CSV table of C-alpha atoms and ligand atoms in Angstrom, one decimal:
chain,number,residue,atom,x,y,z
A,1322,UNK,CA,21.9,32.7,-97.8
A,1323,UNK,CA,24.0,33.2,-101.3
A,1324,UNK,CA,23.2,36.6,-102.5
A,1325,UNK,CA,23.4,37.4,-105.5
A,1326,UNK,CA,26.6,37.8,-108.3
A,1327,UNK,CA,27.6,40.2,-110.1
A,1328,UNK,CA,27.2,40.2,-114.2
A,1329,UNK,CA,28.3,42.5,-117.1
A,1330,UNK,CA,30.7,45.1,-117.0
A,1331,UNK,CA,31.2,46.2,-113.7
A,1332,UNK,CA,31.1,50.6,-112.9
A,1333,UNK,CA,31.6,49.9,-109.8
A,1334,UNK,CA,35.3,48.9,-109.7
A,1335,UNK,CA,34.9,49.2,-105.5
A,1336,UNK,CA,32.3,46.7,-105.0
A,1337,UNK,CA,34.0,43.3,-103.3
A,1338,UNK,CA,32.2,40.9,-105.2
A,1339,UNK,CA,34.5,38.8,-107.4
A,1340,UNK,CA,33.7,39.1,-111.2
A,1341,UNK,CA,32.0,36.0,-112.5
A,1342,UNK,CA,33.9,33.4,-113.9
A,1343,UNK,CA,32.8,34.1,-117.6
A,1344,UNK,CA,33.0,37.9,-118.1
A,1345,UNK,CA,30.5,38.6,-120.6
A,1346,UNK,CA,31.8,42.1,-121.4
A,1347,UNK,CA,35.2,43.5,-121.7
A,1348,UNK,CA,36.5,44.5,-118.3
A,1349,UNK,CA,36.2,48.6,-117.8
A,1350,UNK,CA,40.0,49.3,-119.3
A,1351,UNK,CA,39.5,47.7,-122.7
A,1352,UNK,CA,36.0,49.5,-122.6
A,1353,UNK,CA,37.1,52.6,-121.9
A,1354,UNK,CA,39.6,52.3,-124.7
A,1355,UNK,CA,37.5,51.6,-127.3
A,1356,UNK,CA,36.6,53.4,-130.5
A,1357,UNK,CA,33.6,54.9,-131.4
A,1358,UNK,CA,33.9,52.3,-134.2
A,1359,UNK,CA,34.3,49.1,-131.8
A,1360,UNK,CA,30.4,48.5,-131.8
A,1361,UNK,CA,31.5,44.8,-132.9
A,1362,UNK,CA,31.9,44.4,-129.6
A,1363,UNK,CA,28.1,43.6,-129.7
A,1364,UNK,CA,28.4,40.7,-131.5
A,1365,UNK,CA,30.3,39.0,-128.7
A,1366,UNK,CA,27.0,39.9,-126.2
A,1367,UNK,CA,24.0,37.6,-125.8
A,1368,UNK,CA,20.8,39.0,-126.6
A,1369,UNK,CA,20.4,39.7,-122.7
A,1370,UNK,CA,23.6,41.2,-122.7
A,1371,UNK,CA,22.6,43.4,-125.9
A,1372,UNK,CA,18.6,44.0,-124.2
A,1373,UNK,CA,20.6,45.4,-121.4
A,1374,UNK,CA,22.8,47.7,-122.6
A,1375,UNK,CA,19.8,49.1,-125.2
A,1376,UNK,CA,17.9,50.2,-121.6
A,1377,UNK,CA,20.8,51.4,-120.1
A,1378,UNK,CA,21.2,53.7,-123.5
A,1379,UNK,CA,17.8,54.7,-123.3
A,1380,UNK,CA,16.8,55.3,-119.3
A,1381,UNK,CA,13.9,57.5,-118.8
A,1382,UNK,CA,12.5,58.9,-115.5
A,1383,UNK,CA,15.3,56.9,-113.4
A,1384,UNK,CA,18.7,58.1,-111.9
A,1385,UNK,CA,21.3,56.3,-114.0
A,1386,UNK,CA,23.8,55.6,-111.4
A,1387,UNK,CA,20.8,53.4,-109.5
A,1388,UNK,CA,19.9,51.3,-112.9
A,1389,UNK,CA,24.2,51.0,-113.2
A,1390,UNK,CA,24.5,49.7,-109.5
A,1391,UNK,CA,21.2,47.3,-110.2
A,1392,UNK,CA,22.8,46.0,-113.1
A,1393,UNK,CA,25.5,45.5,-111.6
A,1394,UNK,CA,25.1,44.0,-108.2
A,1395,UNK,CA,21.0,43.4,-108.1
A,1396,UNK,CA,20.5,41.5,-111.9
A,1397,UNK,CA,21.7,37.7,-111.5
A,1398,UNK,CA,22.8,36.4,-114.8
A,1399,UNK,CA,24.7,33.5,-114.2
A,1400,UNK,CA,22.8,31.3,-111.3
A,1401,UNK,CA,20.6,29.1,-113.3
A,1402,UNK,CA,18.6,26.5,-111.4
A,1403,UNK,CA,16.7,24.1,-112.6
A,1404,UNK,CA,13.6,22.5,-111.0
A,1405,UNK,CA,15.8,19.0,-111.3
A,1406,UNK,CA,18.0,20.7,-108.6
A,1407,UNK,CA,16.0,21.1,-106.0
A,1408,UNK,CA,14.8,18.1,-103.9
A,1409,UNK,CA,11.4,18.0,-103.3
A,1410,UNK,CA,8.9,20.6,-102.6
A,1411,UNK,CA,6.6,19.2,-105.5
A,1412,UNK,CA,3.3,21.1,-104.1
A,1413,UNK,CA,5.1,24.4,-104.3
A,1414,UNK,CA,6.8,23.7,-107.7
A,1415,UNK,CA,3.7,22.7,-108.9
A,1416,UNK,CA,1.9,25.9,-107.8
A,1417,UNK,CA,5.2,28.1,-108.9
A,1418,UNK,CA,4.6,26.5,-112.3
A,1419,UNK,CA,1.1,27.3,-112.7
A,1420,UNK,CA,1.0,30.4,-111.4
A,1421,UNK,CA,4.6,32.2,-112.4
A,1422,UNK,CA,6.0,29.9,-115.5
A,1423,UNK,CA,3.1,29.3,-117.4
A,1424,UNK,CA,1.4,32.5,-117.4
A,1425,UNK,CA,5.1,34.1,-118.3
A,1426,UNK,CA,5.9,31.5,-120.9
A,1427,UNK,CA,1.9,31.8,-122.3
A,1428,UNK,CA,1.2,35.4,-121.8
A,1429,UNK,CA,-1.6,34.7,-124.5
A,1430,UNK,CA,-3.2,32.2,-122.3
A,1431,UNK,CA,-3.1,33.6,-119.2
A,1432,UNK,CA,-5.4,36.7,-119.8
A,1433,UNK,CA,-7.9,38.3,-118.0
A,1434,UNK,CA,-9.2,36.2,-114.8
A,1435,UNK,CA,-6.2,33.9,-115.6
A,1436,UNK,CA,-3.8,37.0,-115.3
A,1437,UNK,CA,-0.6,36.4,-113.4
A,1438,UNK,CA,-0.4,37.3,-109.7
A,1439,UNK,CA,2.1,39.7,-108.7
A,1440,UNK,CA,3.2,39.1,-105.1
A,1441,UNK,CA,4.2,36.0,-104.0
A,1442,UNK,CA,5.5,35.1,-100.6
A,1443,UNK,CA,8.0,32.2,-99.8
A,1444,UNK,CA,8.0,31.0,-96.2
A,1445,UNK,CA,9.4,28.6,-94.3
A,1446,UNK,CA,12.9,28.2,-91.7
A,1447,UNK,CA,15.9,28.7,-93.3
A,1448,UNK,CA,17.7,26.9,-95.5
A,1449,UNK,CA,14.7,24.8,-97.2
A,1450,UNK,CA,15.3,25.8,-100.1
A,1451,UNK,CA,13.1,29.4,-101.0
A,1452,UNK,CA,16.4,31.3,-102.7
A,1453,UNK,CA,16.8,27.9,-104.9
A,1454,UNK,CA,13.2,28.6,-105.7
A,1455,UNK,CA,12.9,31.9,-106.8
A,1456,UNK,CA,16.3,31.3,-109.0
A,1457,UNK,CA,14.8,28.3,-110.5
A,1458,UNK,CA,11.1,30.1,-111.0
A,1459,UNK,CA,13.3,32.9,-112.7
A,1460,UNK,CA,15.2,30.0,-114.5
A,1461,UNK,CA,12.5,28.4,-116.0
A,1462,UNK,CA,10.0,30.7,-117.1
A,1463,UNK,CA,12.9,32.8,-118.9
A,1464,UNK,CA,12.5,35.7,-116.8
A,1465,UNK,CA,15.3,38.8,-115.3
A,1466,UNK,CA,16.1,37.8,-112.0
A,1467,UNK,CA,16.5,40.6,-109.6
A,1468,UNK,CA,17.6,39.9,-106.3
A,1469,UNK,CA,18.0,41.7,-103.2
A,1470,UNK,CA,17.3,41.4,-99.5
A,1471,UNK,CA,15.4,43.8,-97.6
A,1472,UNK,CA,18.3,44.2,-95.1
A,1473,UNK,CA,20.8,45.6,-97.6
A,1474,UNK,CA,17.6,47.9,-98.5
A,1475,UNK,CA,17.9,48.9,-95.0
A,1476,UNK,CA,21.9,49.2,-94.6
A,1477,UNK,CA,24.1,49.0,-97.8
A,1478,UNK,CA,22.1,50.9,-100.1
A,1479,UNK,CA,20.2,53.4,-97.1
A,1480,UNK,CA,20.1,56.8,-98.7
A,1481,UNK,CA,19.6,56.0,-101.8
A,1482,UNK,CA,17.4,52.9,-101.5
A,1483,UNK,CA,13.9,55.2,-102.6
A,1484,UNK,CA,15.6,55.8,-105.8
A,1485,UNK,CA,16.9,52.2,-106.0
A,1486,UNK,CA,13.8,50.9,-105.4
A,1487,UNK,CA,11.6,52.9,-108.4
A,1488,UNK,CA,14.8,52.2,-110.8
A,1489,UNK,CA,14.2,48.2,-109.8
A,1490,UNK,CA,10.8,48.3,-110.9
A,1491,UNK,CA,11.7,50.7,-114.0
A,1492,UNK,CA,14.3,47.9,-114.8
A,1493,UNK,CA,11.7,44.4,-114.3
A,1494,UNK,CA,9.4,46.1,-116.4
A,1495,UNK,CA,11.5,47.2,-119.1
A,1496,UNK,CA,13.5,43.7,-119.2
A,1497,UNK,CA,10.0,41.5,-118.7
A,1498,UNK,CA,9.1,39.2,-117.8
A,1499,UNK,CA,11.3,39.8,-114.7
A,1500,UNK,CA,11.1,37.9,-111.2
A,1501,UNK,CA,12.1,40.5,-108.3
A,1502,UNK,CA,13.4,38.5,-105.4
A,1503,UNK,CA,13.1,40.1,-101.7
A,1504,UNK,CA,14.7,38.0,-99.6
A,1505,UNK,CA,14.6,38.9,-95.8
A,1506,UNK,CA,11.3,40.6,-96.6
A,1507,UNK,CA,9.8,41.0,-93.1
A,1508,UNK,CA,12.4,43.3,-92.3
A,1509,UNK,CA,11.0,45.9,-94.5
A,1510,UNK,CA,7.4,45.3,-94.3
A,1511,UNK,CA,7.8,45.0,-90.0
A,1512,UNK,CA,4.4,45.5,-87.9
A,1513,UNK,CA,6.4,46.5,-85.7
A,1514,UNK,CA,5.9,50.2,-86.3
A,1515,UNK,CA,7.7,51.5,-83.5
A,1516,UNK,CA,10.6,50.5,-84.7
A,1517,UNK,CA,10.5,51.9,-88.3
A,1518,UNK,CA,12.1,54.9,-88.7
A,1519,UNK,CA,11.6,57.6,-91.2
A,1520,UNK,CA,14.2,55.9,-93.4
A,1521,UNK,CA,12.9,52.4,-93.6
A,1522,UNK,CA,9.1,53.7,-93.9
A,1523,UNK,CA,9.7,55.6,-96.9
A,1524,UNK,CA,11.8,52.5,-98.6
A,1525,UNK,CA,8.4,50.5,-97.4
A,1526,UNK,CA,6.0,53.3,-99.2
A,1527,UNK,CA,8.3,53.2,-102.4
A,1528,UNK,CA,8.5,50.2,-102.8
A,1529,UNK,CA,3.9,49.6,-102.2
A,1530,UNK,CA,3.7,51.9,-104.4
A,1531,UNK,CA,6.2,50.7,-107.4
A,1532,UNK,CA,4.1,47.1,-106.6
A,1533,UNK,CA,0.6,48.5,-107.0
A,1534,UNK,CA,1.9,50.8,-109.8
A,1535,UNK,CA,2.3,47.3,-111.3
A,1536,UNK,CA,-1.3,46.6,-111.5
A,1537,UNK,CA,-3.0,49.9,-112.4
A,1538,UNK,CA,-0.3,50.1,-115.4
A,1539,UNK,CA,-2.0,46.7,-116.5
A,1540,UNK,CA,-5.5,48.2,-116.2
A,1541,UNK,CA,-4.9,51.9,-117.6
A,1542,UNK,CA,-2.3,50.9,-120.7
A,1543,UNK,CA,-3.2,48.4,-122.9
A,1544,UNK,CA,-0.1,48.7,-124.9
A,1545,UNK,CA,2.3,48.0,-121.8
A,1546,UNK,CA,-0.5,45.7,-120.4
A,1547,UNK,CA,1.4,42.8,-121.9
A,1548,UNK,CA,4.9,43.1,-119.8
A,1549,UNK,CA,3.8,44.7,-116.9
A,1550,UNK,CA,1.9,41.7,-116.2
A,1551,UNK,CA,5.0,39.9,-116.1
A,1552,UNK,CA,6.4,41.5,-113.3
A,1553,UNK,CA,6.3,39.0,-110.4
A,1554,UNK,CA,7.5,40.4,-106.5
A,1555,UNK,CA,8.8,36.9,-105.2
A,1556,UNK,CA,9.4,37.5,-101.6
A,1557,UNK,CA,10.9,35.4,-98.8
A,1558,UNK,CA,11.5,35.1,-95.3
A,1559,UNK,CA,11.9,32.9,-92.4
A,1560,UNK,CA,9.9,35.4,-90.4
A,1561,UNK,CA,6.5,35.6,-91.7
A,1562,UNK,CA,4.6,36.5,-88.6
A,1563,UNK,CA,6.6,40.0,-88.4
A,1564,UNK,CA,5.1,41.3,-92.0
A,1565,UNK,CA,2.3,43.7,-91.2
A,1566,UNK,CA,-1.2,42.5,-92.1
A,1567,UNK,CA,-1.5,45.4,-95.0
A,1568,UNK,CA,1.5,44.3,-96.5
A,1569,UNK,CA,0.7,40.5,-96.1
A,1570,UNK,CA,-2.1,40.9,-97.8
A,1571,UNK,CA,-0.8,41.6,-100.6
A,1572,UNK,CA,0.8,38.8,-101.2
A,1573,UNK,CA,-2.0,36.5,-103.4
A,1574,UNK,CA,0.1,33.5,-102.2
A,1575,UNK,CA,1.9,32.9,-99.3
A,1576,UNK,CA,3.5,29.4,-99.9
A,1577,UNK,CA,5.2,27.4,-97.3
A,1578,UNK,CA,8.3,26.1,-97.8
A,1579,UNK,CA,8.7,23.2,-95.1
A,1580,UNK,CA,11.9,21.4,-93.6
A,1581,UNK,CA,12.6,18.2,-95.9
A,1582,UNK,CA,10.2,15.2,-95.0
A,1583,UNK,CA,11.9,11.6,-95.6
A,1584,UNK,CA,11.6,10.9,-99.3
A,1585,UNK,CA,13.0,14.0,-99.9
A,1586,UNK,CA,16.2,13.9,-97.6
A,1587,UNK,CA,16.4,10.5,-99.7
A,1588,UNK,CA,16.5,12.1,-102.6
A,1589,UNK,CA,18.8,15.2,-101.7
A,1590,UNK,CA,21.3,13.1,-99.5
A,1591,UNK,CA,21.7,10.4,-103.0
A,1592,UNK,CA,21.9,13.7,-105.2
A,1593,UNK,CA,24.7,15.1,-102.9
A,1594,UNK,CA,26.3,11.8,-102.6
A,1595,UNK,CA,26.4,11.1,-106.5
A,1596,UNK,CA,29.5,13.2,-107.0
A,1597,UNK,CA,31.3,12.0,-104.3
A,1598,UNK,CA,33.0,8.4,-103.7
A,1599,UNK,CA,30.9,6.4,-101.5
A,1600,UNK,CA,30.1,2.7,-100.4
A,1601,UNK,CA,26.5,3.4,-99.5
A,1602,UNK,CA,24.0,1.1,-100.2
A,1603,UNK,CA,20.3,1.6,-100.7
A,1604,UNK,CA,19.5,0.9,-97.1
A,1605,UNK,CA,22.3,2.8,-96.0
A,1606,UNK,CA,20.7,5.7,-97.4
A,1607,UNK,CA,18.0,4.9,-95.9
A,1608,UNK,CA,19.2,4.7,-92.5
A,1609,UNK,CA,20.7,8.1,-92.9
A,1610,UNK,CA,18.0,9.4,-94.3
A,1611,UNK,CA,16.0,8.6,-90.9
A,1612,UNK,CA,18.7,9.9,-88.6
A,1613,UNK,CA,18.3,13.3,-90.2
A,1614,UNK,CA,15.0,13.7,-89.5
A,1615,UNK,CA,14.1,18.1,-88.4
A,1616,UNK,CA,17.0,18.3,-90.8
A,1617,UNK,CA,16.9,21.8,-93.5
A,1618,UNK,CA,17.8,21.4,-97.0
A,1619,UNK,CA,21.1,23.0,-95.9
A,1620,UNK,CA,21.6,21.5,-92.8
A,1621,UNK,CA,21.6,18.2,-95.4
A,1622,UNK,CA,24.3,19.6,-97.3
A,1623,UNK,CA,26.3,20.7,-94.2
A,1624,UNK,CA,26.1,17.0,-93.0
A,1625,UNK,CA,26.9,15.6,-96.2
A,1626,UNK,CA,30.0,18.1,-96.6
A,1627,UNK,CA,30.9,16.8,-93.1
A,1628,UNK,CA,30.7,13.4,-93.7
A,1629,UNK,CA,32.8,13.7,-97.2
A,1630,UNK,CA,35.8,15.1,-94.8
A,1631,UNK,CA,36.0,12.1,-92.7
A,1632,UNK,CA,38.3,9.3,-95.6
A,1633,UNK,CA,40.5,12.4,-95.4
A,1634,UNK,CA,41.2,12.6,-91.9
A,1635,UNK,CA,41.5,9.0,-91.7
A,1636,UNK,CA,44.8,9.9,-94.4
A,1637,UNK,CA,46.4,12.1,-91.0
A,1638,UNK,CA,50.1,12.8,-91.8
A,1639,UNK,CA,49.8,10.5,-95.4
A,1640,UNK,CA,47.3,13.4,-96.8
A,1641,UNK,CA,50.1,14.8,-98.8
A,1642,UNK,CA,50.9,11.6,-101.0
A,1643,UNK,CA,47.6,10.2,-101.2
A,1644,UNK,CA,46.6,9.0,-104.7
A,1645,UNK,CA,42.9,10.1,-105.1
A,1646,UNK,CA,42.0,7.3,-106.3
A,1647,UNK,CA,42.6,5.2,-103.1
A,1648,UNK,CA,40.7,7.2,-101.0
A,1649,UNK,CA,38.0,5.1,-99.7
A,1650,UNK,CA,34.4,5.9,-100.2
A,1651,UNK,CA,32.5,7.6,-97.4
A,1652,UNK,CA,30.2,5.2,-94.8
A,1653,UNK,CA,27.2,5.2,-93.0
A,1654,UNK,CA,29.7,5.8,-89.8
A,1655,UNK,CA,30.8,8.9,-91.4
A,1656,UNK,CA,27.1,10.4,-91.0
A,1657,UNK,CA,27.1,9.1,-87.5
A,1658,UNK,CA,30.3,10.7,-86.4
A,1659,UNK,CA,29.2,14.3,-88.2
A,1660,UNK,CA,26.4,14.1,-86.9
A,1661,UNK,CA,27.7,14.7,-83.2
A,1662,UNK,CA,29.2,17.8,-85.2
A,1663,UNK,CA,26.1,19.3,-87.7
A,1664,UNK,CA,22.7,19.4,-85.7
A,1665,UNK,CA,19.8,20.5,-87.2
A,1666,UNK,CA,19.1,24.2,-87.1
A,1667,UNK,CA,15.2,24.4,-86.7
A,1668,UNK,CA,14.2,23.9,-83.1
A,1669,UNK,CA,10.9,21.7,-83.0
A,1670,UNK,CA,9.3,25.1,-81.3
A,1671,UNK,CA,9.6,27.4,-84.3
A,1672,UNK,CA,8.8,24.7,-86.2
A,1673,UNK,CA,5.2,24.5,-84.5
A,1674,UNK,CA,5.2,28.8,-84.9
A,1675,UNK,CA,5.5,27.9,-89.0
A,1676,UNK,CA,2.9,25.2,-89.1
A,1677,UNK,CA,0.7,27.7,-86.8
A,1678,UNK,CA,1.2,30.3,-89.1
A,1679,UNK,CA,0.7,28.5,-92.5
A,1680,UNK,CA,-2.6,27.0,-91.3
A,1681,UNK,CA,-4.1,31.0,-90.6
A,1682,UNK,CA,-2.2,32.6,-93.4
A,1683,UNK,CA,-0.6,30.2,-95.8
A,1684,UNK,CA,-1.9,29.1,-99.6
A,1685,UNK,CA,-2.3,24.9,-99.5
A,1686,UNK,CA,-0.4,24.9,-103.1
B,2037,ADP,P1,16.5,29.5,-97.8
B,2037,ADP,O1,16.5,30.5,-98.9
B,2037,ADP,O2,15.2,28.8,-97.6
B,2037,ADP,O3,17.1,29.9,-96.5
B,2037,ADP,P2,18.4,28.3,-99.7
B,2037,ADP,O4,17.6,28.2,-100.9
B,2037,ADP,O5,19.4,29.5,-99.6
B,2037,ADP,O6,17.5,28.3,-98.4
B,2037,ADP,O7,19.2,26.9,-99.4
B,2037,ADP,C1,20.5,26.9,-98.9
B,2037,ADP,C2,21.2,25.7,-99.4
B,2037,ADP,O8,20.7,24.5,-98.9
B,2037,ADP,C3,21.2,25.6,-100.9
B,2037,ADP,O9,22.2,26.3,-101.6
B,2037,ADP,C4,21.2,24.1,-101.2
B,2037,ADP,O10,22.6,23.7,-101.1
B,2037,ADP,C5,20.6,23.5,-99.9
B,2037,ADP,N1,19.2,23.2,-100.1
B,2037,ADP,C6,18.1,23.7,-99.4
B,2037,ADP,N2,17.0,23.2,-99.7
B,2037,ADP,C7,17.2,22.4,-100.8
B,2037,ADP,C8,16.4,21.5,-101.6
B,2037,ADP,N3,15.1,21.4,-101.5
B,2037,ADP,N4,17.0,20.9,-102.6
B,2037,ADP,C9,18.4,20.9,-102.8
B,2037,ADP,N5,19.2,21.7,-102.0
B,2037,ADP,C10,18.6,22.4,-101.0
């Protein structure tokens, strides 16, 4: 799955990540040499940029060097998704948008019994589309994203991950409405208790509690009532089954996110296609559409990047002086030869274990 990127000025000159390709800040040396007088700086900052850096200035209760490393590496600034991107999944965009956007573009509205839920679980086999999701829930109801997978929880940042975990929340609430994406969330919140050790059931413990701190801030503090509320835990996996029943039920919905049914591979396979030459017809589309049938969203977008290669092969030794303009569009035979290369990930097995499990567990929309 694509994690997350890294945004504004980076502390953390070891970290591999590449820099995004619009630096929003001044790289560290030009900050470093600045004068106390250089506050123009600011000017140059979006208001996100300038909301940042005023609770970074003014961190209270948190460990500095864990808000740093979640501004860094954990706050996604520059992956915007719109719903128009994703193919499909209208029952679950539907329910995202009345139960995330609205209430966190309407706070006035959504009040009392209407108030918005703060757990929300994604699930479904990989590569359907839930990491689109959450980016284009944070997307379009204007909220921080956060996003981090319970694994890293678990390896990268073990040690520290209590603290990281309390600074997260510290950070949602203080930039609000926020969207904190888990992804990989059954790791954390296993049933399997014999294998938690002490390490990963403390993380698990922080991180309840920071949730249900959520909640009882809304009902003791009227004055921070307003943007705790719009704190939303948007969790995924492709696992659902391992999440222990305590944890699962927190969860008010538990959406599933299912492989790609026919009109929507239609619709993704034309989207893909659209920016690349092609001589398909409407029935061609069709007919491709059918033959990747148990297909994932990104199993589609394998095939199509595998079809795509095949005019270029055809060039062999000529690649080199090819004009780009005479390479010929890709055909319906280019589908049928990748597809004795890209099969479909999702064995019809595990796809009966998600359809199992969404009937006991899962919200119908
Ligand atoms: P998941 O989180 O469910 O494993 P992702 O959201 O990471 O899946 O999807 C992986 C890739 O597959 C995306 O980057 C995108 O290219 C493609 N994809 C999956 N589902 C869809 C969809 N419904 N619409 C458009 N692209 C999709």
């Amino acid at each position: 799955l694509p994690r997350r990127s890294q945004t504004i000025p980076k502390s953390n000159p070891s970290s591999s990540r590449s820099p995004p390709s619009r630096s929003p800040t001044p790289p560290p040396e030009v900050e470093r040499e600045s004068t106390p007088g250089a506050g123009s700086d600011e000017s140059s900052l979006s208001p996100m940029e300038r909301r940042i850096n005023k609770v970074m200035e003014t961190l209270r209760g948190v460990d500095a060097h864990e808000c740093e490393q979640i501004k860094n590496e954990i706050l996604v600034m520059d992956e915007k998704v719109h719903w128009d991107d994703i193919a499909g999944l209208t029952r679950a965009k539907n329910s995202l948008k009345e139960t995330v956007v609205y209430p966190f573009l309407r706070p006035d509205l959504f009040r009392g019994l209407r108030e918005p839920i703060r757990g929300m679980l994604l699930f479904g086999p990989p590569g359907t589309g839930k990491t689109m999701i959450a980016k284009a829930v944070a997307t379009e109801s204007n909220s921080t994203f956060f996003s981090i997978s319970a694994s890293s929880l678990l390896s990268k940042y073990l040690g520290e991950s209590e603290k990281l975990v309390k600074a997260l929340f510290y950070m949602a609430k203080r930039l609000a409405p926020s969207i904190i994406f888990i992804d990989e969330i059954d790791s954390l919140l296993t049933a399997r208790s014999d294998n938690e050790n002490e390490s990963s059931r403390r993380i698990k413990t922080e991180l309840l509690i920071q949730w249900s701190a959520l909640s009882s801030a809304t009902a003791q503090d009227n004055k921070d009532s307003a943007t705790d509320a719009r704190v939303l835990v948007l969790a995924a996996t492709n696992l659902p089954w391992a999440i222990d029943e305590a944890a699962r039920r927190r969860f008010s919905r538990r959406l599933y996110i299912p492989l790609p049914e026919y009109e929507t591979r239609l619709y993704h396979l034309k989207k893909l296609m659209s920016k690349q030459q092609n001589k398909l017809s409407e029935t061609d589309y069709e007919v491709i559409a059918g033959m990747c049938e148990g297909f994932s969203g990104s199993d589609i977008t394998a095939l199509a990047k595998e079809a795509a290669m095949e005019p270029i092969r055809d060039l062999g030794d000529n690649l080199m002086n090819a004009e780009f303009s005479n390479i010929r569009g890709v055909m319906v035979k280019d589908f049928e030869k990748a597809l004795q290369t890209v099969k479909k990930s999702v064995s019809p097995t595990s796809l009966q274990q998600y359809q199992d499990w969404a009937a006991g567990f899962g919200s119908t929309g």
